[in-house]
């Protein structure tokens, strides 16, 4: 396993992040525990979850796994999230000091731990002032309940707001941003990635295979296998970009690599990316993902991928954020 610092922090995390959103919904508790054990065997130490996954059930599954002992908690950099509704009451969502206090205590109880390593805002809260948010977070850190803070689904401007507000309080602020990022969804390159690099945030891409569209859907269709991208926004993306996906799968075949592994390797090659979140449903899928760490994409391959899935620069060749300038 390869490790890197999470943003400008001193925290060392694996370059693949174990996503747990399937735990309790698509993956049984027994299989979830097996996947987490296998992740540790491979050296994956960074686990990502959220209090909203399976209505808190995912955190409970992780908590029961920690309770088995054997150094499971000590070997894990644990990340969870706050923001989404936890009930029907008017103060059971968002980033108010009241909701943050209640949410973190509930997560700690479900996770059966005395602290959270990385506490992430699941979404920007446009109704709560940053002074209130950072005051609430500083109390959590003083209490030892949370060590680091991160964001998710933030725009570049939100990152700047958060960091400047933290700076005014002489607070460390954010050390990571979790965004959707993959070959087919590159919008974060316009402002989020430049902001994250400027403020020293590690970037943690989720949905690295665009809901399975980049996992070899055409090959799976030919082989009669299940295609995860068969519904919703992923199906629409597949239909819209079918020619590019077909050319992508051919390129991967020429490289002798699985499309899913190439998609992960491309993210690992992007400046500022800490590590993509992988969401295996089985231990075998987890094992396969490690291949991405051993793939090196040369300049010609990277250029071809840019042609197949162009970066969203409004003015062509200029890199972000200067792409906006003329």
CSV table of C-alpha atoms in Angstrom, one decimal:
chain,number,residue,atom,x,y,z
A,1,UNK,CA,0.0,0.0,0.0
A,2,UNK,CA,1.1,3.6,-0.7
A,3,UNK,CA,0.5,6.3,1.8
A,4,UNK,CA,0.4,10.1,1.6
A,5,UNK,CA,-0.2,13.0,3.9
A,6,UNK,CA,-3.8,14.2,4.0
A,7,UNK,CA,-3.5,17.7,2.6
A,8,UNK,CA,-1.2,19.9,4.7
A,9,UNK,CA,-1.8,17.8,7.8
A,10,UNK,CA,0.6,15.4,9.3
A,11,UNK,CA,-1.9,12.5,9.0
A,12,UNK,CA,-0.8,9.6,6.8
A,13,UNK,CA,-3.5,7.9,4.9
A,14,UNK,CA,-3.7,5.1,2.3
A,15,UNK,CA,-4.0,6.1,-1.3
A,16,UNK,CA,-7.2,4.1,-1.6
A,17,UNK,CA,-10.0,5.0,0.7
A,18,UNK,CA,-12.5,2.4,1.7
A,19,UNK,CA,-16.1,3.7,1.1
A,20,UNK,CA,-18.8,2.1,3.2
A,21,UNK,CA,-22.0,3.3,1.7
A,22,UNK,CA,-23.0,-0.2,0.6
A,23,UNK,CA,-22.7,-1.6,4.1
A,24,UNK,CA,-26.1,-2.5,5.4
A,25,UNK,CA,-27.9,-1.7,2.1
A,26,UNK,CA,-26.2,-3.8,-0.6
A,27,UNK,CA,-23.7,-5.6,1.5
A,28,UNK,CA,-24.5,-7.7,4.6
A,29,UNK,CA,-22.9,-7.0,8.0
A,30,UNK,CA,-20.9,-10.3,7.8
A,31,UNK,CA,-19.6,-9.4,4.4
A,32,UNK,CA,-19.0,-5.8,5.5
A,33,UNK,CA,-16.8,-7.0,8.3
A,34,UNK,CA,-14.9,-9.3,6.0
A,35,UNK,CA,-14.3,-6.3,3.6
A,36,UNK,CA,-12.9,-4.2,6.4
A,37,UNK,CA,-10.7,-7.0,7.7
A,38,UNK,CA,-9.4,-7.5,4.1
A,39,UNK,CA,-8.8,-3.7,3.8
A,40,UNK,CA,-6.5,-3.8,6.8
A,41,UNK,CA,-4.7,-6.8,5.5
A,42,UNK,CA,-3.9,-4.7,2.4
A,43,UNK,CA,-2.8,-1.7,4.4
A,44,UNK,CA,-5.9,0.4,3.6
A,45,UNK,CA,-6.2,2.5,6.8
A,46,UNK,CA,-8.6,5.3,5.6
A,47,UNK,CA,-12.3,4.4,6.0
A,48,UNK,CA,-15.1,6.8,4.9
A,49,UNK,CA,-18.7,6.7,6.1
A,50,UNK,CA,-21.6,9.1,7.0
A,51,UNK,CA,-24.3,9.3,9.6
A,52,UNK,CA,-26.9,9.2,6.8
A,53,UNK,CA,-25.8,5.9,5.3
A,54,UNK,CA,-28.5,3.3,5.9
A,55,UNK,CA,-30.0,5.8,8.4
A,56,UNK,CA,-27.1,5.3,10.7
A,57,UNK,CA,-27.0,1.6,10.2
A,58,UNK,CA,-23.6,1.8,8.4
A,59,UNK,CA,-22.0,3.5,11.4
A,60,UNK,CA,-23.4,0.8,13.6
A,61,UNK,CA,-21.9,-2.0,11.5
A,62,UNK,CA,-18.5,-0.3,11.7
A,63,UNK,CA,-19.0,0.1,15.4
A,64,UNK,CA,-19.6,-3.6,15.9
A,65,UNK,CA,-16.6,-4.3,13.9
A,66,UNK,CA,-14.4,-2.0,16.0
A,67,UNK,CA,-15.9,-3.8,19.1
A,68,UNK,CA,-14.2,-7.0,18.0
A,69,UNK,CA,-10.9,-5.5,19.1
A,70,UNK,CA,-7.6,-6.7,17.6
A,71,UNK,CA,-6.4,-3.2,17.0
A,72,UNK,CA,-9.2,-2.5,14.5
A,73,UNK,CA,-10.0,1.0,15.7
A,74,UNK,CA,-6.3,2.0,16.3
A,75,UNK,CA,-5.4,1.0,12.8
A,76,UNK,CA,-8.2,3.0,11.2
A,77,UNK,CA,-8.3,6.6,10.2
A,78,UNK,CA,-12.1,7.1,10.6
A,79,UNK,CA,-14.0,9.7,8.6
A,80,UNK,CA,-17.8,10.3,8.9
A,81,UNK,CA,-20.1,13.2,8.0
A,82,UNK,CA,-22.7,15.6,9.4
A,83,UNK,CA,-25.4,17.7,7.7
A,84,UNK,CA,-28.2,15.6,6.3
A,85,UNK,CA,-31.4,15.2,8.3
A,86,UNK,CA,-31.4,12.8,11.2
A,87,UNK,CA,-35.1,13.3,12.0
A,88,UNK,CA,-38.1,15.4,11.2
A,89,UNK,CA,-37.4,18.2,13.7
A,90,UNK,CA,-36.3,21.7,12.5
A,91,UNK,CA,-32.9,21.4,14.3
A,92,UNK,CA,-32.1,17.8,13.1
A,93,UNK,CA,-30.2,18.8,10.0
A,94,UNK,CA,-27.6,21.3,8.8
A,95,UNK,CA,-24.6,22.7,10.5
A,96,UNK,CA,-26.0,24.6,13.5
A,97,UNK,CA,-24.0,24.3,16.7
A,98,UNK,CA,-27.0,22.4,18.2
A,99,UNK,CA,-27.2,19.8,15.4
A,100,UNK,CA,-23.4,19.4,15.2
A,101,UNK,CA,-23.3,18.6,19.0
A,102,UNK,CA,-26.2,16.1,18.8
A,103,UNK,CA,-24.9,14.5,15.6
A,104,UNK,CA,-21.4,13.9,16.7
A,105,UNK,CA,-22.5,12.3,20.0
A,106,UNK,CA,-24.9,10.0,18.1
A,107,UNK,CA,-22.2,9.0,15.6
A,108,UNK,CA,-19.7,8.3,18.4
A,109,UNK,CA,-22.3,6.0,20.1
A,110,UNK,CA,-23.1,4.2,16.9
A,111,UNK,CA,-19.4,3.8,16.0
A,112,UNK,CA,-18.5,2.7,19.5
A,113,UNK,CA,-15.5,5.0,19.7
A,114,UNK,CA,-14.4,8.0,21.7
A,115,UNK,CA,-13.3,10.1,18.8
A,116,UNK,CA,-13.7,10.7,15.1
A,117,UNK,CA,-10.5,11.3,13.1
A,118,UNK,CA,-12.0,13.2,10.3
A,119,UNK,CA,-15.4,15.0,10.6
A,120,UNK,CA,-16.7,16.2,7.3
A,121,UNK,CA,-19.5,18.6,6.4
A,122,UNK,CA,-21.6,16.6,4.0
A,123,UNK,CA,-22.8,19.8,2.2
A,124,UNK,CA,-22.5,23.6,2.6
A,125,UNK,CA,-24.9,25.1,5.0
A,126,UNK,CA,-25.9,28.5,3.5
A,127,UNK,CA,-28.0,29.5,6.6
A,128,UNK,CA,-25.4,29.0,9.3
A,129,UNK,CA,-22.6,31.5,9.7
A,130,UNK,CA,-19.0,30.3,9.6
A,131,UNK,CA,-18.3,31.7,13.1
A,132,UNK,CA,-20.9,29.4,14.6
A,133,UNK,CA,-19.6,26.4,12.6
A,134,UNK,CA,-16.0,26.9,13.6
A,135,UNK,CA,-16.9,27.6,17.2
A,136,UNK,CA,-18.8,24.3,17.4
A,137,UNK,CA,-15.9,22.5,15.7
A,138,UNK,CA,-13.3,24.0,18.0
A,139,UNK,CA,-15.3,22.8,21.0
A,140,UNK,CA,-15.3,19.3,19.6
A,141,UNK,CA,-11.6,19.4,19.1
A,142,UNK,CA,-11.0,20.7,22.6
A,143,UNK,CA,-13.1,17.9,23.9
A,144,UNK,CA,-11.1,15.3,22.0
A,145,UNK,CA,-14.1,14.1,20.1
A,146,UNK,CA,-12.8,15.1,16.6
A,147,UNK,CA,-9.2,15.6,15.4
A,148,UNK,CA,-9.5,16.9,11.9
A,149,UNK,CA,-12.2,18.6,9.8
A,150,UNK,CA,-13.1,18.3,6.1
A,151,UNK,CA,-15.8,19.3,3.6
A,152,UNK,CA,-17.7,17.5,0.9
A,153,UNK,CA,-19.5,18.8,-2.2
A,154,UNK,CA,-18.1,22.3,-1.6
A,155,UNK,CA,-17.5,24.8,-4.4
A,156,UNK,CA,-14.1,26.5,-4.6
A,157,UNK,CA,-15.7,29.7,-3.1
A,158,UNK,CA,-17.0,27.7,-0.2
A,159,UNK,CA,-13.5,26.4,0.5
A,160,UNK,CA,-12.2,29.9,0.4
A,161,UNK,CA,-14.9,31.1,2.8
A,162,UNK,CA,-14.3,28.3,5.2
A,163,UNK,CA,-10.5,28.7,5.3
A,164,UNK,CA,-10.5,32.5,5.6
A,165,UNK,CA,-13.0,32.2,8.5
A,166,UNK,CA,-10.8,29.5,10.2
A,167,UNK,CA,-7.7,31.7,9.6
A,168,UNK,CA,-9.4,34.6,11.4
A,169,UNK,CA,-9.8,32.3,14.4
A,170,UNK,CA,-6.3,30.9,14.2
A,171,UNK,CA,-7.9,27.5,13.6
A,172,UNK,CA,-6.4,24.8,11.4
A,173,UNK,CA,-9.6,24.7,9.3
A,174,UNK,CA,-10.3,22.1,6.6
A,175,UNK,CA,-7.7,19.5,5.6
A,176,UNK,CA,-9.7,17.7,2.9
A,177,UNK,CA,-12.5,18.1,0.4
A,178,UNK,CA,-14.6,15.1,-0.9
A,179,UNK,CA,-16.1,15.7,-4.3
A,180,UNK,CA,-17.4,13.7,-7.2
A,181,UNK,CA,-14.5,13.4,-9.6
A,182,UNK,CA,-13.8,11.0,-12.4
A,183,UNK,CA,-13.0,11.0,-16.1
A,184,UNK,CA,-16.6,11.7,-17.0
A,185,UNK,CA,-17.2,14.3,-14.3
A,186,UNK,CA,-14.3,16.8,-14.2
A,187,UNK,CA,-16.0,20.0,-13.1
A,188,UNK,CA,-14.0,20.2,-9.9
A,189,UNK,CA,-10.9,20.9,-12.0
A,190,UNK,CA,-12.3,24.4,-12.7
A,191,UNK,CA,-12.3,25.8,-9.2
A,192,UNK,CA,-12.4,23.1,-6.5
A,193,UNK,CA,-9.0,21.5,-7.2
A,194,UNK,CA,-7.2,24.9,-7.6
A,195,UNK,CA,-8.8,26.1,-4.3
A,196,UNK,CA,-7.9,22.8,-2.5
A,197,UNK,CA,-4.3,23.0,-3.7
A,198,UNK,CA,-4.0,26.7,-2.7
A,199,UNK,CA,-5.3,26.1,0.8
A,200,UNK,CA,-3.6,22.7,1.3
A,201,UNK,CA,-6.6,20.4,1.2
A,202,UNK,CA,-6.3,16.8,0.2
A,203,UNK,CA,-9.0,15.9,-2.4
A,204,UNK,CA,-10.9,12.6,-1.9
A,205,UNK,CA,-12.8,11.7,-5.1
A,206,UNK,CA,-16.1,9.8,-4.7
A,207,UNK,CA,-17.8,7.9,-7.5
A,208,UNK,CA,-14.5,7.4,-9.2
A,209,UNK,CA,-16.1,5.2,-11.9
A,210,UNK,CA,-19.1,7.4,-12.5
A,211,UNK,CA,-21.6,4.9,-11.0
A,212,UNK,CA,-20.0,2.0,-12.9
A,213,UNK,CA,-20.0,3.6,-16.4
A,214,UNK,CA,-16.2,3.5,-16.4
A,215,UNK,CA,-16.0,-0.1,-15.1
A,216,UNK,CA,-16.3,-1.8,-18.4
A,217,UNK,CA,-20.0,-1.7,-19.0
A,218,UNK,CA,-19.9,-2.6,-22.7
A,219,UNK,CA,-17.7,-5.6,-22.0
A,220,UNK,CA,-20.0,-6.7,-19.2
A,221,UNK,CA,-23.0,-6.3,-21.5
A,222,UNK,CA,-21.3,-8.5,-24.2
A,223,UNK,CA,-20.6,-11.1,-21.5
A,224,UNK,CA,-24.1,-11.0,-20.1
A,225,UNK,CA,-23.0,-9.6,-16.8
A,226,UNK,CA,-24.8,-7.2,-14.5
A,227,UNK,CA,-24.4,-3.6,-15.3
A,228,UNK,CA,-24.5,-1.2,-12.4
A,229,UNK,CA,-25.0,1.8,-14.6
A,230,UNK,CA,-28.4,0.6,-15.9
A,231,UNK,CA,-30.6,3.2,-14.3
A,232,UNK,CA,-30.9,6.8,-13.3
A,233,UNK,CA,-28.3,9.5,-14.0
A,234,UNK,CA,-25.6,6.9,-14.7
A,235,UNK,CA,-27.7,5.4,-17.5
A,236,UNK,CA,-28.2,8.8,-19.1
A,237,UNK,CA,-24.4,9.5,-18.9
A,238,UNK,CA,-23.7,6.2,-20.5
A,239,UNK,CA,-26.1,6.9,-23.4
A,240,UNK,CA,-24.7,10.4,-23.9
A,241,UNK,CA,-21.0,9.3,-23.9
A,242,UNK,CA,-21.3,5.8,-25.4
A,243,UNK,CA,-18.8,6.4,-28.2
A,244,UNK,CA,-16.2,7.8,-25.7
A,245,UNK,CA,-16.9,4.8,-23.3
A,246,UNK,CA,-16.4,2.4,-26.2
A,247,UNK,CA,-13.1,4.1,-27.2
A,248,UNK,CA,-12.1,4.1,-23.5
A,249,UNK,CA,-12.7,0.4,-23.1
A,250,UNK,CA,-10.7,-0.3,-26.3
A,251,UNK,CA,-7.8,1.8,-24.9
A,252,UNK,CA,-7.9,-0.2,-21.7
A,253,UNK,CA,-7.9,-3.4,-23.6
A,254,UNK,CA,-4.8,-2.3,-25.6
A,255,UNK,CA,-3.1,-1.5,-22.3
A,256,UNK,CA,-4.1,-4.9,-21.0
A,257,UNK,CA,-5.8,-3.4,-18.0
A,258,UNK,CA,-9.3,-3.5,-16.6
A,259,UNK,CA,-11.2,-0.2,-17.2
A,260,UNK,CA,-12.1,0.2,-13.5
A,261,UNK,CA,-8.4,0.0,-12.6
A,262,UNK,CA,-7.4,2.5,-15.3
A,263,UNK,CA,-10.1,4.9,-14.0
A,264,UNK,CA,-8.7,4.7,-10.5
A,265,UNK,CA,-5.1,5.0,-11.8
A,266,UNK,CA,-6.0,8.2,-13.7
A,267,UNK,CA,-7.3,9.8,-10.5
A,268,UNK,CA,-4.2,8.8,-8.6
A,269,UNK,CA,-2.2,10.6,-11.2
A,270,UNK,CA,-4.0,13.9,-10.7
A,271,UNK,CA,-2.2,16.7,-8.8
A,272,UNK,CA,-3.8,17.2,-5.4
A,273,UNK,CA,-5.7,13.9,-5.2
A,274,UNK,CA,-5.1,12.1,-1.9
A,275,UNK,CA,-6.9,8.9,-3.0
A,276,UNK,CA,-10.2,7.9,-4.5
A,277,UNK,CA,-13.0,6.2,-2.5
A,278,UNK,CA,-13.6,2.7,-3.6
A,279,UNK,CA,-16.9,1.1,-2.6
A,280,UNK,CA,-16.5,-2.7,-3.0
A,281,UNK,CA,-19.5,-4.9,-2.4
A,282,UNK,CA,-17.3,-8.0,-1.9
A,283,UNK,CA,-13.8,-8.7,-0.7
A,284,UNK,CA,-12.8,-9.9,-4.2
A,285,UNK,CA,-13.8,-6.5,-5.6
A,286,UNK,CA,-11.6,-4.9,-3.0
A,287,UNK,CA,-8.7,-7.1,-3.9
A,288,UNK,CA,-9.0,-6.2,-7.6
A,289,UNK,CA,-8.9,-2.5,-6.8
A,290,UNK,CA,-5.3,-2.6,-5.6
A,291,UNK,CA,-4.2,-3.2,-9.2
A,292,UNK,CA,-4.7,0.6,-9.8
A,293,UNK,CA,-1.8,1.3,-7.5
A,294,UNK,CA,0.6,-0.5,-9.9
A,295,UNK,CA,-0.6,1.2,-13.1
A,296,UNK,CA,1.5,4.0,-14.4
A,297,UNK,CA,-0.2,6.0,-17.2
A,298,UNK,CA,2.3,7.5,-19.6
A,299,UNK,CA,1.9,11.0,-21.2
A,300,UNK,CA,0.5,9.6,-24.4
A,301,UNK,CA,-2.2,7.7,-22.6
A,302,UNK,CA,-3.1,10.6,-20.4
A,303,UNK,CA,-3.4,12.8,-23.5
A,304,UNK,CA,-5.7,10.2,-25.2
A,305,UNK,CA,-7.9,10.2,-22.1
A,306,UNK,CA,-8.1,14.0,-22.2
A,307,UNK,CA,-9.3,13.7,-25.8
A,308,UNK,CA,-11.9,11.1,-24.9
A,309,UNK,CA,-13.1,13.0,-21.8
A,310,UNK,CA,-12.0,16.6,-22.2
A,311,UNK,CA,-11.5,18.8,-19.2
A,312,UNK,CA,-14.2,21.5,-18.8
A,313,UNK,CA,-12.0,24.5,-19.6
A,314,UNK,CA,-14.2,27.3,-21.0
A,315,UNK,CA,-11.3,28.8,-23.0
A,316,UNK,CA,-9.6,25.7,-24.2
A,317,UNK,CA,-6.0,25.1,-23.5
A,318,UNK,CA,-5.6,27.3,-20.4
A,319,UNK,CA,-5.4,25.3,-17.1
A,320,UNK,CA,-7.9,26.1,-14.3
A,321,UNK,CA,-8.5,28.5,-12.7
A,322,UNK,CA,-7.0,30.7,-15.4
A,323,UNK,CA,-9.3,29.0,-17.9
A,324,UNK,CA,-11.8,31.7,-16.9
A,325,UNK,CA,-9.4,34.5,-18.0
A,326,UNK,CA,-9.1,35.8,-21.6
